Short mmCIF file of C-alpha atoms and ligand atoms in Angstrom, two decimals:
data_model
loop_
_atom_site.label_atom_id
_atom_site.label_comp_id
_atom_site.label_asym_id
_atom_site.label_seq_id
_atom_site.Cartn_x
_atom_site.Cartn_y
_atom_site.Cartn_z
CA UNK A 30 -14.84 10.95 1.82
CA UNK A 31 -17.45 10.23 -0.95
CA UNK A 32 -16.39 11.09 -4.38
CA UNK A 33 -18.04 13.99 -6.27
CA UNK A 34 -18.96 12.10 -9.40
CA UNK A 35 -21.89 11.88 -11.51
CA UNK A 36 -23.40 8.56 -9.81
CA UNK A 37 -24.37 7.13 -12.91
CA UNK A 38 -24.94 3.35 -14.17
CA UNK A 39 -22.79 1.53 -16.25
CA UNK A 40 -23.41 1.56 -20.25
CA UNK A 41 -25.78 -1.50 -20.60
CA UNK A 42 -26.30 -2.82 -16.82
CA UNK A 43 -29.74 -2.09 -15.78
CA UNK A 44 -30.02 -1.11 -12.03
CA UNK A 45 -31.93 -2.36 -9.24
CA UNK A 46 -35.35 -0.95 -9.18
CA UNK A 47 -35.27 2.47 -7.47
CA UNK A 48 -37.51 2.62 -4.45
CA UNK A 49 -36.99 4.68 -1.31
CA UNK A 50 -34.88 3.16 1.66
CA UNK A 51 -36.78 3.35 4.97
CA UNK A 52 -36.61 5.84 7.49
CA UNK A 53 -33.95 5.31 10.17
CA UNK A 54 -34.40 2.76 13.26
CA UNK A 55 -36.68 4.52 16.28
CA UNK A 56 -34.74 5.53 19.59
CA UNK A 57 -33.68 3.24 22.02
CA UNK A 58 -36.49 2.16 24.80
CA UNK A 59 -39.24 1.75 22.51
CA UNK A 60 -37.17 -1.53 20.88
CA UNK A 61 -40.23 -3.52 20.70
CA UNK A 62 -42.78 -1.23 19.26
CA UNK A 63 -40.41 -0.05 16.80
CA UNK A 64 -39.97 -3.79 15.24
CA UNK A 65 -43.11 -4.79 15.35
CA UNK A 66 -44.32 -1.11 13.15
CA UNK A 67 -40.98 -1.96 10.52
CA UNK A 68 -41.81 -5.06 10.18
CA UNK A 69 -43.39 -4.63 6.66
CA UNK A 70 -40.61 -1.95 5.97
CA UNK A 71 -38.13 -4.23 7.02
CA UNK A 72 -39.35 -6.93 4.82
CA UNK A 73 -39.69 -4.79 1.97
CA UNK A 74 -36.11 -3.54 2.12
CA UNK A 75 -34.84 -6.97 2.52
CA UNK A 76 -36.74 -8.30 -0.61
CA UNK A 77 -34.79 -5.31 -2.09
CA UNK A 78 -31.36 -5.46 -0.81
CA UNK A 79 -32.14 -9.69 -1.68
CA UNK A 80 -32.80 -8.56 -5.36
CA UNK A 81 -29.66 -5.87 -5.57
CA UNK A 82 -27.45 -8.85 -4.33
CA UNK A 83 -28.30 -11.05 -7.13
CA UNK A 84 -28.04 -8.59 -9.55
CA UNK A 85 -24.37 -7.78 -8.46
CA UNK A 86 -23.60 -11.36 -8.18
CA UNK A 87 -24.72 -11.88 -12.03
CA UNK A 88 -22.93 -9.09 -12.61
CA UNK A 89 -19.43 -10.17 -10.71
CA UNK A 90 -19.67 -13.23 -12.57
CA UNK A 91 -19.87 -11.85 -15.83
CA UNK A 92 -17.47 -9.44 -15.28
CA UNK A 93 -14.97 -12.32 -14.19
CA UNK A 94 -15.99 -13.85 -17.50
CA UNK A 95 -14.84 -11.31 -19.48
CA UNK A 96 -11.61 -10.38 -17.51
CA UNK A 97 -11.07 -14.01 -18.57
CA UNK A 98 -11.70 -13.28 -22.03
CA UNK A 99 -9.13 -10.05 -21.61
CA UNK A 100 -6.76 -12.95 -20.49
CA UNK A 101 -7.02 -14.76 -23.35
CA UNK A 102 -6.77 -11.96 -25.73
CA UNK A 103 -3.10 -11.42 -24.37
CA UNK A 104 -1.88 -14.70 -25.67
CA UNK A 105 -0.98 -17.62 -25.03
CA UNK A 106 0.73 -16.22 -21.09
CA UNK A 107 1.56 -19.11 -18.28
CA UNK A 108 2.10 -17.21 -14.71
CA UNK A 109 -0.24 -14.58 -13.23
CA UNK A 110 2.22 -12.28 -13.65
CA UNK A 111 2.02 -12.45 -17.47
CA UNK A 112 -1.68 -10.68 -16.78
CA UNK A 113 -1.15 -8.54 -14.29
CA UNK A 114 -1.87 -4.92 -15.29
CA UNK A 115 -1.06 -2.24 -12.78
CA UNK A 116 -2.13 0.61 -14.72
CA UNK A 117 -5.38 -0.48 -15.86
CA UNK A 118 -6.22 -1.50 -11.95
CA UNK A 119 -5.00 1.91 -11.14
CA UNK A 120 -7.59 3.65 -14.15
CA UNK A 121 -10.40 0.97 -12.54
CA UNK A 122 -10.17 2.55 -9.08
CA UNK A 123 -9.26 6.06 -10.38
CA UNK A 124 -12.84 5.62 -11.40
CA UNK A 125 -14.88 4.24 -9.16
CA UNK A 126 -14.00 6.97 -7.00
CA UNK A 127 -14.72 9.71 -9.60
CA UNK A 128 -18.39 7.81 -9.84
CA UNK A 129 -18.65 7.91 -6.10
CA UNK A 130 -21.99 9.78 -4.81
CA UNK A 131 -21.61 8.14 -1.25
CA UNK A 132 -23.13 7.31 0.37
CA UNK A 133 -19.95 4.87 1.03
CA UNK A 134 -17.06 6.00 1.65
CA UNK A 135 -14.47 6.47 -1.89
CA UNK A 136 -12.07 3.56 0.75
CA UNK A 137 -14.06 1.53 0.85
CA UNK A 138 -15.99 1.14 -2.63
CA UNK A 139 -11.78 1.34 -3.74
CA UNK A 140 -11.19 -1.75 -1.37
CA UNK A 141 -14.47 -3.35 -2.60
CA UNK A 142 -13.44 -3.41 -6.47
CA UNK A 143 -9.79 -4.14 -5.51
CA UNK A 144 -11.35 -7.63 -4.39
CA UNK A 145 -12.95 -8.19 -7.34
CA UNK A 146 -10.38 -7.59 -9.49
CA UNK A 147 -7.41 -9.34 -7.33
CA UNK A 148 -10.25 -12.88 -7.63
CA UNK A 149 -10.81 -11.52 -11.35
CA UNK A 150 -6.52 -12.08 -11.59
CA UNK A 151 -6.65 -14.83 -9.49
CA UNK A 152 -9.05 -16.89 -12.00
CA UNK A 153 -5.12 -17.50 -13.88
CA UNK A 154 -3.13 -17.65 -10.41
CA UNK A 155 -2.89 -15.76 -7.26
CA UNK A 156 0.12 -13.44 -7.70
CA UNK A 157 2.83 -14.12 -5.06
CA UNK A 158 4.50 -10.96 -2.85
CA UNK A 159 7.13 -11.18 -0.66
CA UNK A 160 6.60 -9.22 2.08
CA UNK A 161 8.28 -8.41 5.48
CA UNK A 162 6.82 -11.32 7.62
CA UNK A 163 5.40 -12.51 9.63
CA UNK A 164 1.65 -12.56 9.65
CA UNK A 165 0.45 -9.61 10.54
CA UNK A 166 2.64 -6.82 10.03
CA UNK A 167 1.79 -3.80 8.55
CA UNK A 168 3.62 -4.87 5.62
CA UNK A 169 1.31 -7.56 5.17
CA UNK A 170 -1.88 -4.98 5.24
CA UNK A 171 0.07 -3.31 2.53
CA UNK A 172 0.04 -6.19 0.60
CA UNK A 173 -3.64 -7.01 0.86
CA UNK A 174 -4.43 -3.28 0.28
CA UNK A 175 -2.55 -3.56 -3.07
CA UNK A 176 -3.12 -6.79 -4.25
CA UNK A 177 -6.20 -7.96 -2.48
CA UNK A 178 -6.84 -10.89 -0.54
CA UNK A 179 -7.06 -13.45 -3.55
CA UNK A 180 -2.56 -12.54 -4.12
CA UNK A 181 -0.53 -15.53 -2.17
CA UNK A 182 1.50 -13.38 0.52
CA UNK A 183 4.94 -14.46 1.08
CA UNK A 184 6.17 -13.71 4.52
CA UNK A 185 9.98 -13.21 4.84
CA UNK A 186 12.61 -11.91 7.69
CA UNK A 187 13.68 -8.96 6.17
CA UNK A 188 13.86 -5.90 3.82
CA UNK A 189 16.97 -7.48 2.03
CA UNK A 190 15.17 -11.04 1.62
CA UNK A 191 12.08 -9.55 0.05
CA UNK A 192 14.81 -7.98 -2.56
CA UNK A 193 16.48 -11.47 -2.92
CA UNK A 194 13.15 -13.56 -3.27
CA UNK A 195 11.63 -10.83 -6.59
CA UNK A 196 14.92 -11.10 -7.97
CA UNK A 197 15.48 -14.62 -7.33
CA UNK A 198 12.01 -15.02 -8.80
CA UNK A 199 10.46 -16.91 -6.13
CA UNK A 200 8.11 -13.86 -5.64
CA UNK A 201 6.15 -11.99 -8.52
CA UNK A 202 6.30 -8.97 -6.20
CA UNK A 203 7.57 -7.64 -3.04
CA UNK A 204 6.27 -4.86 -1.27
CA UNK A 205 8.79 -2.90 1.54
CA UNK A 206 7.96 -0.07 3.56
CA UNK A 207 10.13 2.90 2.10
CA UNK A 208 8.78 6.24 4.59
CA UNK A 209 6.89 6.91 7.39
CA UNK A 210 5.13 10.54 7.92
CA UNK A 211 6.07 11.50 10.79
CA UNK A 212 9.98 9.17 11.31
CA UNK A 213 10.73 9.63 8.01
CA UNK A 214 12.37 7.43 5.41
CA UNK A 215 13.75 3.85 5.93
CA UNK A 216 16.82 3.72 4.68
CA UNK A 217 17.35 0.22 4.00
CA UNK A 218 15.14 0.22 1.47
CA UNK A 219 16.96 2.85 -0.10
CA UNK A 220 20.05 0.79 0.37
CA UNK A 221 19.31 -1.80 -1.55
CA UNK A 222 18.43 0.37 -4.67
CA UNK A 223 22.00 1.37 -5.05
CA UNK A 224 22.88 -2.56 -5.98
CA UNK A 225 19.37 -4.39 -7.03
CA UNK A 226 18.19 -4.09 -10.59
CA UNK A 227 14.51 -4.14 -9.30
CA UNK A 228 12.26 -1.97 -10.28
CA UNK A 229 9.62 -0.15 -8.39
CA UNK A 230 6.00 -0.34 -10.00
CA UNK A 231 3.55 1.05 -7.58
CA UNK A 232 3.55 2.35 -4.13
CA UNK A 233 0.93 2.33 -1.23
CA UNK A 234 0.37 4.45 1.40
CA UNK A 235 -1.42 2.80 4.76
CA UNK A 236 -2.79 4.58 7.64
CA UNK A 237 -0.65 3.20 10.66
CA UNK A 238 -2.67 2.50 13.73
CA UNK A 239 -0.89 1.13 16.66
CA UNK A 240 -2.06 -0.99 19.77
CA UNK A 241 -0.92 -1.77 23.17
CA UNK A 242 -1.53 -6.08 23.27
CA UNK A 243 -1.18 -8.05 25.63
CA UNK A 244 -2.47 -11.61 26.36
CA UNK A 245 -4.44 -10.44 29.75
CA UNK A 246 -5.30 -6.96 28.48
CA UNK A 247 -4.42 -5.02 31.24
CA UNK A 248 -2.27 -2.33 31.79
CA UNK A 249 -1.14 -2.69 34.68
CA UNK A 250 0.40 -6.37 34.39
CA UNK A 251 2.99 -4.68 31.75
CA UNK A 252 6.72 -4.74 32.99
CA UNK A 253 8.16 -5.02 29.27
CA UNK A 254 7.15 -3.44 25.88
CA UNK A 255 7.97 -5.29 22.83
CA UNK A 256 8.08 -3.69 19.42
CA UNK A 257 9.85 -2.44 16.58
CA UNK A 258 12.43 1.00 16.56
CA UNK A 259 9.90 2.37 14.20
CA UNK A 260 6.81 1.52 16.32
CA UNK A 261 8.54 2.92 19.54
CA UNK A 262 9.31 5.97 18.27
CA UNK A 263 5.83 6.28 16.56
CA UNK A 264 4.12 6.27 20.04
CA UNK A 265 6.57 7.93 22.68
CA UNK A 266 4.39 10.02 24.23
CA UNK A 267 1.70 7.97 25.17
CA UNK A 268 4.48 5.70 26.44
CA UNK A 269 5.79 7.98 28.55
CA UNK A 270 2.49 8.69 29.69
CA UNK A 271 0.93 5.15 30.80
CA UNK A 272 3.76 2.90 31.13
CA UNK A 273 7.11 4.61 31.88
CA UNK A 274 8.68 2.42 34.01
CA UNK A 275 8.07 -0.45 31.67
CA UNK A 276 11.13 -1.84 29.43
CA UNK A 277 11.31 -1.44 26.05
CA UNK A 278 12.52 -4.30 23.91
CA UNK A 279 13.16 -3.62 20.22
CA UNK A 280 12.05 -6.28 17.82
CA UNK A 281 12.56 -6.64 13.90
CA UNK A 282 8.53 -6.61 12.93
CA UNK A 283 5.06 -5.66 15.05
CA UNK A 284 4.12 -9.37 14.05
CA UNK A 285 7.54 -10.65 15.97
CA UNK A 286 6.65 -8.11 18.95
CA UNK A 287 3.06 -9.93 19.27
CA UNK A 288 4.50 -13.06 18.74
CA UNK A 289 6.52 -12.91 21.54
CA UNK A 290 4.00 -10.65 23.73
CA UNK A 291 2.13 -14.11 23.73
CA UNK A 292 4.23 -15.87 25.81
CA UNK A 293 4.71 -13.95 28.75
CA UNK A 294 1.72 -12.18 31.71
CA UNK A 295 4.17 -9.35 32.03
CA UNK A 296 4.63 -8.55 28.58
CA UNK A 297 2.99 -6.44 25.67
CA UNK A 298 3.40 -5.30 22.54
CA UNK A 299 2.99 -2.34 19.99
CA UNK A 300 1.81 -3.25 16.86
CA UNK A 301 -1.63 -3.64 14.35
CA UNK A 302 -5.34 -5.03 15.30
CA UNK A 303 -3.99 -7.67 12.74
CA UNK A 304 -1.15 -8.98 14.62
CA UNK A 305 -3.00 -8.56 18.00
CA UNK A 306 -6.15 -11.41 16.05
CA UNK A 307 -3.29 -13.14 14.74
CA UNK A 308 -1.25 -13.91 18.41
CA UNK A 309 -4.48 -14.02 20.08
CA UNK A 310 -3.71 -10.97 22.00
CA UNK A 311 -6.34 -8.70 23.69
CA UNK A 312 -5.71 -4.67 23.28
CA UNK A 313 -5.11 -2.51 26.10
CA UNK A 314 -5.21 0.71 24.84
CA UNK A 315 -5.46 1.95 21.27
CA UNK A 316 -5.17 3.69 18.56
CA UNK A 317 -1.76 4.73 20.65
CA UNK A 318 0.40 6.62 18.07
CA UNK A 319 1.42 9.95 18.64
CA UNK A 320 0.20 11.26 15.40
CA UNK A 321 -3.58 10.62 14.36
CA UNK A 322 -2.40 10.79 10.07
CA UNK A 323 0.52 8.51 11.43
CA UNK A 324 1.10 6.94 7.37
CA UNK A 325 3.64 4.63 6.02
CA UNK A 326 4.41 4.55 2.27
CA UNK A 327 5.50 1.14 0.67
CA UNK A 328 6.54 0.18 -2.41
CA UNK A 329 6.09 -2.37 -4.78
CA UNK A 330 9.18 -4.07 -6.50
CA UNK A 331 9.38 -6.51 -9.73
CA UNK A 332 11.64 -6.92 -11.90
CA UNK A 333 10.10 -4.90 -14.98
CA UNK A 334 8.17 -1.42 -15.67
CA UNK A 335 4.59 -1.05 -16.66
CA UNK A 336 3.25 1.71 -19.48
CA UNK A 337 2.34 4.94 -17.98
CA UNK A 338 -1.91 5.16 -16.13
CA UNK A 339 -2.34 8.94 -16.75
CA UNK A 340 -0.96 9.62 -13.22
CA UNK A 341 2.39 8.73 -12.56
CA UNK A 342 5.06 8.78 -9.96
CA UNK A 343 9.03 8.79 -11.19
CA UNK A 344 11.81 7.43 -8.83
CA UNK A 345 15.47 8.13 -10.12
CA UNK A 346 18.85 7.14 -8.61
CA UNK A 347 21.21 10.39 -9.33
CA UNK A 348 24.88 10.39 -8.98
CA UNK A 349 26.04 13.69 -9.20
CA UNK A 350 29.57 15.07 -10.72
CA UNK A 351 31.54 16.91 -7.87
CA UNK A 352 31.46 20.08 -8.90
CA UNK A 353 29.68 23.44 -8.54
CA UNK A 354 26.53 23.48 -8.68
CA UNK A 355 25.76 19.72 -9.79
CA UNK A 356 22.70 19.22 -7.64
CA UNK A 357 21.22 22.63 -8.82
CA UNK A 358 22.06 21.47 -12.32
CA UNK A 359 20.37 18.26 -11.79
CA UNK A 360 16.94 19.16 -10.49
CA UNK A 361 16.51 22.26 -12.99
CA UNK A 362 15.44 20.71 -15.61
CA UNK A 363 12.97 19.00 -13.73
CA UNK A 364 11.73 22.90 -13.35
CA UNK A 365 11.82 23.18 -16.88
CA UNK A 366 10.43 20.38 -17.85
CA UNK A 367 7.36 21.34 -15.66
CA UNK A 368 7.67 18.12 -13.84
CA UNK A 369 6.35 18.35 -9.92
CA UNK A 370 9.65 17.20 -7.56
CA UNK A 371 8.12 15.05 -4.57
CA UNK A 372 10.94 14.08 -2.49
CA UNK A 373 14.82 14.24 -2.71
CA UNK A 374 16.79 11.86 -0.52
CA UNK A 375 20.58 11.86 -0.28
CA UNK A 376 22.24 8.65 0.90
CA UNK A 377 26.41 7.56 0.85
CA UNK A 378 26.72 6.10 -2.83
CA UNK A 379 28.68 3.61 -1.60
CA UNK A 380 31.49 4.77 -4.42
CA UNK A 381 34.24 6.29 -2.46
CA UNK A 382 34.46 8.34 0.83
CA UNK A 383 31.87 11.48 1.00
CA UNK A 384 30.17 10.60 -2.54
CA UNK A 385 26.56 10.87 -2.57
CA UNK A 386 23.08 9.21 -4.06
CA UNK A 387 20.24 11.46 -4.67
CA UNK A 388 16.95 9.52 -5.03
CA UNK A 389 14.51 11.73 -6.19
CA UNK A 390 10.31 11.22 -7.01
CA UNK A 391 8.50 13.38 -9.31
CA UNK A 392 5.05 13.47 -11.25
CA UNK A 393 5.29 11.58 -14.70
CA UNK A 394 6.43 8.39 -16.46
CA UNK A 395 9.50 7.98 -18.20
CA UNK A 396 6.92 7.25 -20.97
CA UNK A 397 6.10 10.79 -21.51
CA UNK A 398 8.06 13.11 -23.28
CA UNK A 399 8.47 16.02 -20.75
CA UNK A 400 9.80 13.03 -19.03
CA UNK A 401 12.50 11.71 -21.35
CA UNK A 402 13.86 15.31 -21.80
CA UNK A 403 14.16 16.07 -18.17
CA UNK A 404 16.18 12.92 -17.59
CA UNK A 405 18.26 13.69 -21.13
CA UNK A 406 18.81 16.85 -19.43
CA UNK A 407 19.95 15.53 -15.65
CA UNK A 408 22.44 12.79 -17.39
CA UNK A 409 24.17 15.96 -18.55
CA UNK A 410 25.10 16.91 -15.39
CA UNK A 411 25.07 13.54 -13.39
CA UNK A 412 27.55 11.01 -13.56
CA UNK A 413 24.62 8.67 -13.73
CA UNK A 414 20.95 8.27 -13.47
CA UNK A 415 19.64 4.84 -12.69
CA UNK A 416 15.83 4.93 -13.52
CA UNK A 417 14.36 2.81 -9.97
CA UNK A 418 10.57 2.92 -11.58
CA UNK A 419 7.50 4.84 -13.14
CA UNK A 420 4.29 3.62 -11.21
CA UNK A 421 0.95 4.74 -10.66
CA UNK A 422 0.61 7.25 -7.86
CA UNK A 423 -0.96 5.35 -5.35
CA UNK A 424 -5.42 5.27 -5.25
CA UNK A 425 -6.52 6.26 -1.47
O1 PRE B 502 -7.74 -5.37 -18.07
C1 PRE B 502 -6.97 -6.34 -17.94
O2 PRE B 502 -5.87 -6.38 -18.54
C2 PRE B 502 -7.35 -7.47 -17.07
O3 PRE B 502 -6.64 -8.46 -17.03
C3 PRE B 502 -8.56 -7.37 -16.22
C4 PRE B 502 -8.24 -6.92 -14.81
C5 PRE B 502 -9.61 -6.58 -14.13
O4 PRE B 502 -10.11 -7.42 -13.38
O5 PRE B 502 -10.09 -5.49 -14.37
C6 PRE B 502 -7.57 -8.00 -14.08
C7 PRE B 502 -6.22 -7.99 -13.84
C8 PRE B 502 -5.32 -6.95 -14.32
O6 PRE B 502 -4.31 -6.69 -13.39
C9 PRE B 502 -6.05 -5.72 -14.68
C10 PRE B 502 -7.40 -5.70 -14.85
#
């Protein structure tokens, strides 16, 4: 949905000369009369749209000039990451959507300045995220969704590796799926917070579509399903529905479902449009998930945090004391604090039989003060609080 904002220009950029777009294109079966009477129109708006494209690409360059300038103002710095400001990107996009009078949507005007700031980054280096591989996984979308297409996308075999290869520093970033709407959290990813000193600074949530591929594209060659737990589960009932007699094969990514959907008439897999282009796979059915806001929320891991962007997301490791009451003392202050709890996860702590983790998100940065005393408060009562990140809370 288009933003409600004021729709105005930029201090100091001069826009394209106003003129009225033409009316909409006649109804089919009169094709030919109706091009010959726009022609002029036609011309008109493509002298137009020819003069609002140079403007923007004056514009793009300048702006790239003085993100380069920005760079240089931050010293002497060597790897991308040294410039790499997740905050401001988040304030740039918080933004253009407030500016947004349509008539595109706030998506994609959000994925169009994305671009131009990932290639504004990219002037110093692409970044490099690990991510779980291979091409054309949803964790790759995530990645391109965050960073933009100008970031260097790392694929790698699993959650654990994308840990190893931030902390290793082979990867600037790494970006791991951490909950899906409707199946709920992965808990690997939570897993590895318990041991890794990463630390998560953003998150991004992606609309999850799923397709039926195959190479022939129909349905009825399919004796075998591949795809992974997640993706199965995600689409059971049209499964049952259309193919339940078929086999299904569990994989460890979509991308390795497609991959090895290729090789085989009777086979198919569940996974993105992405994977299905990358394979060369044709879809049979699709979008196939049971839920139509089916949404997975990743997150992004380095190795440091990043000053507060005005709207902020907290994630906290608690261990709490066994005794009465410790959870209830725990998330109180939160309460009191006026701080907005988003999610509360329990997982074995891995320290001794029946002891629990609590990882628990909530609105802020460890930056502000309502913050610090909230988590002053909770280390009263825990028997420790491992901060996991303060990120912006993802834009669109
Ligand atoms: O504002 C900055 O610090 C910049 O480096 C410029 C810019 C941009 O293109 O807007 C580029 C990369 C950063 O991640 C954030 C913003």
């Amino acid at each position: 949905m288009a933003g409600k904002g004021r729709g105005k220009a930029a201090a100091g950029v001069r826009p394209a000369k106003a003129g009225k777009p033409p009316k909409a294109a006649a109804p089919a079966g009169k094709v030919k009369a109706a091009k010959d009477a726009s022609g002029p129109a036609l011309a008109e708006a493509r002298q137009r749209i020819d003069h609002i494209d140079l403007t923007i690409q004056t514009l793009i360059a300048e702006r790239a000039r003085w993100a380069q300038h920005v760079g240089r103002a931050k010293g002497p710095l060597k790897p991308a990451l040294d410039y790499y400001r997740p905050e401001r990107e988040a304030q740039v996009l918080r933004r253009v959507v407030d500016r947004n009078d349509g008539p595109l949507a706030d998506e994609v005007l959000v994925r169009l300045f994305r671009e131009i700031m990932s290639a504004c980054l990219a002037q110093q280096e692409p970044l490099k995220i690990g991510f779980l591989g291979p091409e054309g996984t949803f964790s790759q979308q995530a990645v391109f969704k965050h960073f933009g297409h100008s970031a260097h996308g790392l694929p790698l075999s699993s959650i654990e590796e994308v840990f190893q290869e931030v902390e290793s520093r082979n990867a600037d970033f790494g970006v791991v799926p951490v909950e899906n709407s409707g199946q709920g959290t992965i808990q690997v990813t939570l897993d590895m917070f318990l041991t890794s000193s990463l630390k998560i600074c953003g998150e991004v949530e992606l609309r999850v579509h799923q397709y039926m591929l195959s190479r022939s594209g129909h349905l009825e060659d399919v004796e075998r399903v591949y795809a992974h737990p997640q993706s199965l589960a995600q689409c059971k009932a049209w499964l049952r529905q259309h193919l339940p007699k078929a086999e299904k094969i569990p994989t460890s990514s979509n991308a390795e479902a497609a991959r090895r959907a290729r090789s085989a008439d009777d086979a198919a897999a569940i996974a993105g449009q992405s994977a299905g282009h990358v394979y060369g796979l044709k879809a049979i059915a699709g979008p196939i998930e049971d839920r139509p806001d089916n949404t997975t929320r990743f997150l992004v891991l380095g190795r440091e945090l990043f000053p507060p962007s005005g709207n902020d997301r907290t994630s906290v490791l608690v261990y709490v004391k066994d005794q009465p009451g410790a959870l209830y003392n725990v998330l109180r202050p939160l309460a009191e604090h006026g701080l907005s709890m988003n999610r509360i996860e329990s997982r074995p702590a891995h320290q001794g039989l029946w002891r629990y983790a609590f990882f628990i998100d909530f609105g802020g940065h460890v930056d502000d003060e309502p913050v610090r005393r909230a988590l002053r408060d909770i280390g009263e009562w825990a028997s420790e609080v491992k901060i996991l990140g303060s990120y912006p809370c993802a834009v669109l």
